[in-house]
PDB file of C-alpha atoms in Angstrom:
ATOM      1  CA  MET U   1      95.356 129.864  95.905  1.00  0.00           C
ATOM      2  CA  SER U   2      94.416 133.484  96.505  1.00  0.00           C
ATOM      3  CA  LYS U   3      92.416 135.324  93.860  1.00  0.00           C
ATOM      4  CA  ARG U   4      94.601 137.163  91.385  1.00  0.00           C
ATOM      5  CA  ASN U   5      93.730 139.913  89.009  1.00  0.00           C
ATOM      6  CA  THR U   6      92.923 139.110  85.412  1.00  0.00           C
ATOM      7  CA  GLN U   7      96.310 140.031  83.977  1.00  0.00           C
ATOM      8  CA  GLN U   8      98.207 137.916  86.512  1.00  0.00           C
ATOM      9  CA  ARG U   9      95.887 134.959  86.032  1.00  0.00           C
ATOM     10  CA  ARG U  10      96.254 135.032  82.254  1.00  0.00           C
ATOM     11  CA  HIS U  11     100.031 135.211  82.576  1.00  0.00           C
ATOM     12  CA  ILE U  12      99.977 132.081  84.764  1.00  0.00           C
ATOM     13  CA  ILE U  13      97.657 130.329  82.317  1.00  0.00           C
ATOM     14  CA  MET U  14     100.211 130.902  79.544  1.00  0.00           C
ATOM     15  CA  THR U  15     103.007 129.641  81.794  1.00  0.00           C
ATOM     16  CA  LEU U  16     101.065 126.439  82.518  1.00  0.00           C
ATOM     17  CA  LEU U  17     100.178 126.037  78.844  1.00  0.00           C
ATOM     18  CA  ASN U  18     103.784 126.412  77.704  1.00  0.00           C
ATOM     19  CA  GLU U  19     104.877 123.845  80.294  1.00  0.00           C
ATOM     20  CA  GLN U  20     102.146 121.301  79.549  1.00  0.00           C
ATOM     21  CA  GLY U  21     101.207 121.930  75.928  1.00  0.00           C
ATOM     22  CA  GLU U  22      97.500 121.979  76.788  1.00  0.00           C
ATOM     23  CA  VAL U  23      95.153 123.051  79.580  1.00  0.00           C
ATOM     24  CA  THR U  24      91.519 122.343  80.399  1.00  0.00           C
ATOM     25  CA  VAL U  25      88.832 124.700  81.647  1.00  0.00           C
ATOM     26  CA  ASP U  26      87.872 122.608  84.668  1.00  0.00           C
ATOM     27  CA  GLU U  27      91.496 122.159  85.790  1.00  0.00           C
ATOM     28  CA  LEU U  28      92.166 125.903  85.504  1.00  0.00           C
ATOM     29  CA  ALA U  29      88.954 126.747  87.360  1.00  0.00           C
ATOM     30  CA  ARG U  30      90.031 124.532  90.253  1.00  0.00           C
ATOM     31  CA  HIS U  31      93.591 125.872  90.153  1.00  0.00           C
ATOM     32  CA  PHE U  32      92.497 129.511  90.414  1.00  0.00           C
ATOM     33  CA  GLU U  33      89.400 128.808  92.539  1.00  0.00           C
ATOM     34  CA  THR U  34      87.217 130.688  90.100  1.00  0.00           C
ATOM     35  CA  SER U  35      84.317 129.914  87.767  1.00  0.00           C
ATOM     36  CA  GLU U  36      84.552 128.144  84.414  1.00  0.00           C
ATOM     37  CA  VAL U  37      82.880 131.192  82.838  1.00  0.00           C
ATOM     38  CA  THR U  38      85.823 133.352  83.958  1.00  0.00           C
ATOM     39  CA  ILE U  39      88.344 130.862  82.571  1.00  0.00           C
ATOM     40  CA  ARG U  40      86.542 130.722  79.231  1.00  0.00           C
ATOM     41  CA  LYS U  41      86.737 134.519  79.038  1.00  0.00           C
ATOM     42  CA  ASP U  42      90.470 134.300  79.753  1.00  0.00           C
ATOM     43  CA  LEU U  43      91.014 131.725  77.012  1.00  0.00           C
ATOM     44  CA  ALA U  44      88.934 133.728  74.551  1.00  0.00           C
ATOM     45  CA  ALA U  45      91.002 136.852  75.239  1.00  0.00           C
ATOM     46  CA  LEU U  46      94.305 134.955  74.937  1.00  0.00           C
ATOM     47  CA  GLU U  47      93.194 133.350  71.676  1.00  0.00           C
ATOM     48  CA  LYS U  48      92.159 136.753  70.309  1.00  0.00           C
ATOM     49  CA  SER U  49      95.663 138.077  71.013  1.00  0.00           C
ATOM     50  CA  GLY U  50      97.201 135.076  69.226  1.00  0.00           C
ATOM     51  CA  GLN U  51      98.728 133.411  72.276  1.00  0.00           C
ATOM     52  CA  LEU U  52      96.848 130.095  72.157  1.00  0.00           C
ATOM     53  CA  LEU U  53      94.221 128.062  70.303  1.00  0.00           C
ATOM     54  CA  ARG U  54      91.002 127.051  72.003  1.00  0.00           C
ATOM     55  CA  ARG U  55      89.596 123.568  71.677  1.00  0.00           C
ATOM     56  CA  TYR U  56      86.617 121.851  73.257  1.00  0.00           C
ATOM     57  CA  GLY U  57      87.063 121.992  77.027  1.00  0.00           C
ATOM     58  CA  GLY U  58      90.337 123.887  77.029  1.00  0.00           C
ATOM     59  CA  ALA U  59      93.205 125.202  74.914  1.00  0.00           C
ATOM     60  CA  VAL U  60      96.466 124.174  73.269  1.00  0.00           C
ATOM     61  CA  THR U  61      99.634 125.974  72.283  1.00  0.00           C
ATOM     62  CA  VAL U  62      99.807 127.708  68.910  1.00  0.00           C
ATOM     63  CA  PRO U  63     101.457 125.424  66.304  1.00  0.00           C
ATOM     64  CA  LYS U  64     104.909 126.635  65.234  1.00  0.00           C
ATOM     65  CA  GLU U  65     103.799 127.204  61.659  1.00  0.00           C
ATOM     66  CA  MET U  66     101.265 129.753  62.911  1.00  0.00           C
ATOM     67  CA  VAL U  67     103.560 131.724  65.199  1.00  0.00           C
ATOM     68  CA  ALA U  68     104.589 134.116  62.445  1.00  0.00           C
ATOM     69  CA  GLU U  69     100.999 135.245  61.950  1.00  0.00           C
ATOM     70  CA  PRO U  70     100.435 138.804  63.211  1.00  0.00           C
ATOM     71  CA  ALA U  71      98.648 138.983  66.537  1.00  0.00           C
ATOM     72  CA  GLY U  72      97.934 142.703  66.481  1.00  0.00           C
ATOM     73  CA  GLU U  73     100.056 145.709  67.284  1.00  0.00           C
ATOM     74  CA  PRO U  74     101.279 145.699  70.903  1.00  0.00           C
ATOM     75  CA  VAL U  75     100.250 148.554  73.159  1.00  0.00           C
ATOM     76  CA  SER U  76     103.140 151.021  73.526  1.00  0.00           C
ATOM     77  CA  LYS U  77     104.626 151.789  76.941  1.00  0.00           C
ATOM     78  CA  ARG U  78     103.486 155.384  76.530  1.00  0.00           C
ATOM     79  CA  LYS U  79      99.882 154.341  76.006  1.00  0.00           C
ATOM     80  CA  GLN U  80     100.095 151.961  78.947  1.00  0.00           C
ATOM     81  CA  ALA U  81     101.364 154.775  81.167  1.00  0.00           C
ATOM     82  CA  ILE U  82      98.572 157.096  80.025  1.00  0.00           C
ATOM     83  CA  ALA U  83      96.017 154.340  80.581  1.00  0.00           C
ATOM     84  CA  ARG U  84      97.227 153.685  84.134  1.00  0.00           C
ATOM     85  CA  ALA U  85      96.955 157.374  84.984  1.00  0.00           C
ATOM     86  CA  ALA U  86      93.460 157.512  83.482  1.00  0.00           C
ATOM     87  CA  ALA U  87      92.289 154.383  85.302  1.00  0.00           C
ATOM     88  CA  ALA U  88      93.479 155.845  88.604  1.00  0.00           C
ATOM     89  CA  ARG U  89      90.849 158.584  88.192  1.00  0.00           C
ATOM     90  CA  ILE U  90      87.973 156.093  87.926  1.00  0.00           C
ATOM     91  CA  ARG U  91      86.115 155.193  91.105  1.00  0.00           C
ATOM     92  CA  GLU U  92      84.067 152.065  91.594  1.00  0.00           C
ATOM     93  CA  HIS U  93      80.457 152.433  90.386  1.00  0.00           C
ATOM     94  CA  ASN U  94      81.376 155.334  88.096  1.00  0.00           C
ATOM     95  CA  ARG U  95      79.397 155.907  84.908  1.00  0.00           C
ATOM     96  CA  ILE U  96      81.914 156.483  82.131  1.00  0.00           C
ATOM     97  CA  ILE U  97      82.152 156.861  78.349  1.00  0.00           C
ATOM     98  CA  ILE U  98      85.094 155.346  76.473  1.00  0.00           C
ATOM     99  CA  ASP U  99      85.386 156.722  72.949  1.00  0.00           C
ATOM    100  CA  SER U 100      86.824 154.653  70.121  1.00  0.00           C
ATOM    101  CA  GLY U 101      90.581 154.709  69.573  1.00  0.00           C
ATOM    102  CA  SER U 102      93.746 152.770  70.371  1.00  0.00           C
ATOM    103  CA  THR U 103      94.810 154.980  73.288  1.00  0.00           C
ATOM    104  CA  THR U 104      91.398 154.860  74.952  1.00  0.00           C
ATOM    105  CA  ALA U 105      91.248 151.101  74.338  1.00  0.00           C
ATOM    106  CA  ALA U 106      94.464 150.734  76.354  1.00  0.00           C
ATOM    107  CA  LEU U 107      92.447 151.912  79.350  1.00  0.00           C
ATOM    108  CA  LEU U 108      90.639 148.568  79.513  1.00  0.00           C
ATOM    109  CA  GLY U 109      93.757 146.671  80.542  1.00  0.00           C
ATOM    110  CA  ALA U 110      94.234 149.039  83.486  1.00  0.00           C
ATOM    111  CA  LEU U 111      90.737 148.910  84.958  1.00  0.00           C
ATOM    112  CA  GLY U 112      91.725 146.171  87.380  1.00  0.00           C
ATOM    113  CA  HIS U 113      88.992 145.002  89.727  1.00  0.00           C
ATOM    114  CA  LYS U 114      86.824 148.113  89.761  1.00  0.00           C
ATOM    115  CA  HIS U 115      83.298 147.052  90.663  1.00  0.00           C
ATOM    116  CA  GLY U 116      79.982 148.384  89.491  1.00  0.00           C
ATOM    117  CA  LEU U 117      81.178 150.332  86.463  1.00  0.00           C
ATOM    118  CA  ILE U 118      78.665 151.420  83.827  1.00  0.00           C
ATOM    119  CA  VAL U 119      80.430 151.962  80.511  1.00  0.00           C
ATOM    120  CA  MET U 120      79.065 153.506  77.319  1.00  0.00           C
ATOM    121  CA  THR U 121      81.062 153.156  74.092  1.00  0.00           C
ATOM    122  CA  ASN U 122      80.637 153.652  70.355  1.00  0.00           C
ATOM    123  CA  SER U 123      83.304 151.048  69.516  1.00  0.00           C
ATOM    124  CA  LEU U 124      82.609 147.370  68.841  1.00  0.00           C
ATOM    125  CA  ASN U 125      86.210 146.467  69.700  1.00  0.00           C
ATOM    126  CA  ILE U 126      85.996 148.188  73.063  1.00  0.00           C
ATOM    127  CA  ALA U 127      82.569 146.645  73.717  1.00  0.00           C
ATOM    128  CA  ASN U 128      83.929 143.149  73.063  1.00  0.00           C
ATOM    129  CA  ALA U 129      86.936 143.801  75.310  1.00  0.00           C
ATOM    130  CA  LEU U 130      84.696 145.078  78.106  1.00  0.00           C
ATOM    131  CA  ARG U 131      82.870 141.743  78.114  1.00  0.00           C
ATOM    132  CA  GLU U 132      86.156 140.034  79.010  1.00  0.00           C
ATOM    133  CA  LEU U 133      86.781 142.111  82.133  1.00  0.00           C
ATOM    134  CA  GLU U 134      86.352 140.704  85.603  1.00  0.00           C
ATOM    135  CA  PRO U 135      84.123 141.884  87.140  1.00  0.00           C
ATOM    136  CA  GLU U 136      82.251 142.610  83.918  1.00  0.00           C
ATOM    137  CA  PRO U 137      80.876 146.178  83.814  1.00  0.00           C
ATOM    138  CA  THR U 138      77.384 147.095  82.675  1.00  0.00           C
ATOM    139  CA  LEU U 139      77.793 147.779  78.959  1.00  0.00           C
ATOM    140  CA  LEU U 140      75.874 150.442  77.032  1.00  0.00           C
ATOM    141  CA  MET U 141      76.211 150.993  73.277  1.00  0.00           C
ATOM    142  CA  THR U 142      75.470 154.235  71.470  1.00  0.00           C
ATOM    143  CA  GLY U 143      74.159 152.562  68.332  1.00  0.00           C
ATOM    144  CA  GLY U 144      73.947 154.814  65.292  1.00  0.00           C
ATOM    145  CA  THR U 145      75.533 154.739  61.844  1.00  0.00           C
ATOM    146  CA  TRP U 146      78.744 152.758  61.379  1.00  0.00           C
ATOM    147  CA  ASP U 147      81.655 154.928  60.211  1.00  0.00           C
ATOM    148  CA  PRO U 148      84.406 152.766  58.631  1.00  0.00           C
ATOM    149  CA  ASN U 149      86.991 155.562  58.875  1.00  0.00           C
ATOM    150  CA  SER U 150      86.848 155.799  62.656  1.00  0.00           C
ATOM    151  CA  GLU U 151      85.594 152.207  63.092  1.00  0.00           C
ATOM    152  CA  SER U 152      82.873 153.497  65.394  1.00  0.00           C
ATOM    153  CA  PHE U 153      79.196 154.394  65.513  1.00  0.00           C
ATOM    154  CA  GLN U 154      78.364 158.025  64.765  1.00  0.00           C
ATOM    155  CA  GLY U 155      75.370 160.164  63.811  1.00  0.00           C
ATOM    156  CA  GLN U 156      72.147 161.559  65.223  1.00  0.00           C
ATOM    157  CA  VAL U 157      70.848 158.276  66.649  1.00  0.00           C
ATOM    158  CA  ALA U 158      74.038 157.854  68.690  1.00  0.00           C
ATOM    159  CA  GLU U 159      73.796 161.466  69.861  1.00  0.00           C
ATOM    160  CA  GLN U 160      70.166 160.987  70.967  1.00  0.00           C
ATOM    161  CA  VAL U 161      71.082 157.874  72.951  1.00  0.00           C
ATOM    162  CA  LEU U 162      73.910 159.710  74.714  1.00  0.00           C
ATOM    163  CA  ARG U 163      71.633 162.593  75.681  1.00  0.00           C
ATOM    164  CA  SER U 164      69.397 160.113  77.515  1.00  0.00           C
ATOM    165  CA  TYR U 165      72.126 159.590  80.152  1.00  0.00           C
ATOM    166  CA  ASP U 166      74.586 161.504  82.266  1.00  0.00           C
ATOM    167  CA  PHE U 167      78.105 160.335  83.041  1.00  0.00           C
ATOM    168  CA  ASP U 168      80.868 160.974  85.537  1.00  0.00           C
ATOM    169  CA  GLN U 169      83.690 160.888  82.978  1.00  0.00           C
ATOM    170  CA  LEU U 170      84.459 160.788  79.278  1.00  0.00           C
ATOM    171  CA  PHE U 171      87.745 159.262  78.129  1.00  0.00           C
ATOM    172  CA  ILE U 172      88.583 160.385  74.614  1.00  0.00           C
ATOM    173  CA  GLY U 173      91.659 160.471  72.399  1.00  0.00           C
ATOM    174  CA  ALA U 174      92.747 162.843  69.638  1.00  0.00           C
ATOM    175  CA  ASP U 175      94.669 162.795  66.371  1.00  0.00           C
ATOM    176  CA  GLY U 176      96.372 166.010  67.396  1.00  0.00           C
ATOM    177  CA  ILE U 177      96.572 168.725  70.030  1.00  0.00           C
ATOM    178  CA  ASP U 178      96.448 172.288  68.741  1.00  0.00           C
ATOM    179  CA  ILE U 179      97.703 174.253  71.739  1.00  0.00           C
ATOM    180  CA  GLY U 180      95.839 177.309  70.548  1.00  0.00           C
ATOM    181  CA  ARG U 181      92.458 175.649  69.930  1.00  0.00           C
ATOM    182  CA  GLY U 182      92.064 172.209  71.518  1.00  0.00           C
ATOM    183  CA  THR U 183      91.903 168.623  70.231  1.00  0.00           C
ATOM    184  CA  THR U 184      91.903 168.018  66.489  1.00  0.00           C
ATOM    185  CA  THR U 185      90.985 165.065  64.305  1.00  0.00           C
ATOM    186  CA  PHE U 186      91.250 163.798  60.753  1.00  0.00           C
ATOM    187  CA  ASN U 187      87.632 162.645  60.998  1.00  0.00           C
ATOM    188  CA  GLU U 188      85.080 165.219  59.859  1.00  0.00           C
ATOM    189  CA  LEU U 189      82.414 163.653  62.112  1.00  0.00           C
ATOM    190  CA  THR U 190      82.894 165.558  65.369  1.00  0.00           C
ATOM    191  CA  GLY U 191      79.282 165.901  66.523  1.00  0.00           C
ATOM    192  CA  LEU U 192      79.240 162.765  68.674  1.00  0.00           C
ATOM    193  CA  SER U 193      82.460 163.714  70.473  1.00  0.00           C
ATOM    194  CA  ARG U 194      80.942 167.047  71.429  1.00  0.00           C
ATOM    195  CA  VAL U 195      77.771 165.424  72.729  1.00  0.00           C
ATOM    196  CA  MET U 196      79.888 162.986  74.747  1.00  0.00           C
ATOM    197  CA  ALA U 197      81.626 165.976  76.330  1.00  0.00           C
ATOM    198  CA  GLU U 198      78.289 167.676  77.048  1.00  0.00           C
ATOM    199  CA  VAL U 199      76.899 164.727  79.019  1.00  0.00           C
ATOM    200  CA  ALA U 200      80.035 164.060  81.110  1.00  0.00           C
ATOM    201  CA  ARG U 201      81.022 165.907  84.284  1.00  0.00           C
ATOM    202  CA  GLU U 202      84.738 165.421  83.540  1.00  0.00           C
ATOM    203  CA  VAL U 203      86.246 165.240  80.054  1.00  0.00           C
ATOM    204  CA  VAL U 204      89.580 163.398  80.071  1.00  0.00           C
ATOM    205  CA  VAL U 205      91.692 163.552  76.918  1.00  0.00           C
ATOM    206  CA  MET U 206      94.240 160.741  76.573  1.00  0.00           C
ATOM    207  CA  VAL U 207      96.967 161.519  74.051  1.00  0.00           C
ATOM    208  CA  GLU U 208     100.627 160.713  73.424  1.00  0.00           C
ATOM    209  CA  SER U 209     103.029 163.638  73.650  1.00  0.00           C
ATOM    210  CA  ASP U 210     104.138 163.390  70.009  1.00  0.00           C
ATOM    211  CA  LYS U 211     100.642 164.496  68.982  1.00  0.00           C
ATOM    212  CA  VAL U 212     100.974 167.797  70.832  1.00  0.00           C
ATOM    213  CA  GLY U 213     101.495 170.580  68.304  1.00  0.00           C
ATOM    214  CA  ARG U 214      99.780 168.789  65.429  1.00  0.00           C
ATOM    215  CA  LYS U 215      97.502 171.289  63.721  1.00  0.00           C
ATOM    216  CA  ILE U 216      94.880 169.232  61.930  1.00  0.00           C
ATOM    217  CA  PRO U 217      92.047 171.264  60.321  1.00  0.00           C
ATOM    218  CA  ASN U 218      89.091 169.648  62.124  1.00  0.00           C
ATOM    219  CA  LEU U 219      88.628 170.959  65.668  1.00  0.00           C
ATOM    220  CA  GLU U 220      87.046 168.270  67.826  1.00  0.00           C
ATOM    221  CA  LEU U 221      86.890 169.696  71.368  1.00  0.00           C
ATOM    222  CA  PRO U 222      87.830 173.269  72.345  1.00  0.00           C
ATOM    223  CA  TRP U 223      89.782 173.804  75.552  1.00  0.00           C
ATOM    224  CA  ALA U 224      86.641 175.124  77.245  1.00  0.00           C
ATOM    225  CA  ALA U 225      85.134 171.611  76.992  1.00  0.00           C
ATOM    226  CA  ILE U 226      88.185 169.800  78.410  1.00  0.00           C
ATOM    227  CA  HIS U 227      88.902 169.309  82.109  1.00  0.00           C
ATOM    228  CA  THR U 228      91.920 166.982  82.130  1.00  0.00           C
ATOM    229  CA  LEU U 229      94.626 166.066  79.628  1.00  0.00           C
ATOM    230  CA  ILE U 230      96.763 162.992  80.298  1.00  0.00           C
ATOM    231  CA  THR U 231      99.955 162.538  78.307  1.00  0.00           C
ATOM    232  CA  ASP U 232     103.346 160.863  78.685  1.00  0.00           C
ATOM    233  CA  ASP U 233     106.642 162.262  79.961  1.00  0.00           C
ATOM    234  CA  GLY U 234     107.903 162.970  76.449  1.00  0.00           C
ATOM    235  CA  LEU U 235     106.139 166.341  76.582  1.00  0.00           C
ATOM    236  CA  SER U 236     108.524 169.281  76.179  1.00  0.00           C
ATOM    237  CA  ALA U 237     108.837 171.881  78.951  1.00  0.00           C
ATOM    238  CA  ASP U 238     107.594 174.618  76.607  1.00  0.00           C
ATOM    239  CA  ASP U 239     104.490 172.636  75.571  1.00  0.00           C
ATOM    240  CA  GLN U 240     103.816 171.809  79.216  1.00  0.00           C
ATOM    241  CA  GLN U 241     103.853 175.473  80.190  1.00  0.00           C
ATOM    242  CA  GLN U 242     101.551 176.434  77.331  1.00  0.00           C
ATOM    243  CA  LEU U 243      99.079 173.691  78.178  1.00  0.00           C
ATOM    244  CA  GLU U 244      99.034 174.593  81.865  1.00  0.00           C
ATOM    245  CA  ARG U 245      98.115 178.159  80.910  1.00  0.00           C
ATOM    246  CA  LYS U 246      94.921 176.787  79.303  1.00  0.00           C
ATOM    247  CA  GLY U 247      93.479 176.204  82.756  1.00  0.00           C
ATOM    248  CA  ILE U 248      93.169 172.434  82.379  1.00  0.00           C
ATOM    249  CA  ASN U 249      94.391 169.738  84.731  1.00  0.00           C
ATOM    250  CA  LEU U 250      97.542 168.454  83.007  1.00  0.00           C
ATOM    251  CA  VAL U 251      98.690 164.970  84.099  1.00  0.00           C
ATOM    252  CA  ILE U 252     102.120 163.706  83.027  1.00  0.00           C
ATOM    253  CA  ALA U 253     102.255 159.893  83.154  1.00  0.00           C
ATOM    254  CA  PRO U 254     105.801 158.498  83.490  1.00  0.00           C
ATOM    255  CA  GLU U 255     106.716 155.269  81.739  1.00  0.00           C
ATOM    256  CA  CYS U 256     107.540 152.444  84.148  1.00  0.00           C
TER     257      CYS U 256
END
């Protein structure tokens, strides 16, 4: 069988599992003509999302009594659309930063089969998800002080690590978009975000349209530091015109 991308392969794994009740690593590796390491990554990712239970040498379906357990909030169609538009801007072998956040995390599912990526992040969740990608990118961590509010590493150590590199792109979210000032956040720790923007040639803000117009006190990135803003097609015509006057590259990502 021809090689399929990760998402397709995992969908087929679940189809086989639901038909058979169990699957083994070696059988799946032969079926997809891929390595057992790749299959184990697939099973680990599917178990993490609550779709199966791993056992020695393979996996089984989730018992009915466990189905009601929460498996995490699904990624919205708006975030998926924004992530697809963001991923389309990434070339193979790019050096990128992915900041912590649910919208930026959605980017990982849209990276496809981009080869040779070098990815820096300050998020443990994103770091763990990056290790499940195929091909697996080179992973860099900022280190620093753990901030439980943002669930990410922050502080001077993280800033020093970032300044040791240069990057093609930064992908960053926002709690709000103040059309007059730039991106805003509830988090008072904004220093790392600004250093991320300093060391990247292109700063890409990924944000849902319902956050446009939110005026949160803490300014994170001013418009002068932002090159591209990607949002969904829920953006109003008036907000679109105001944003375009800021001189940024505004990308509207339609839901499929």
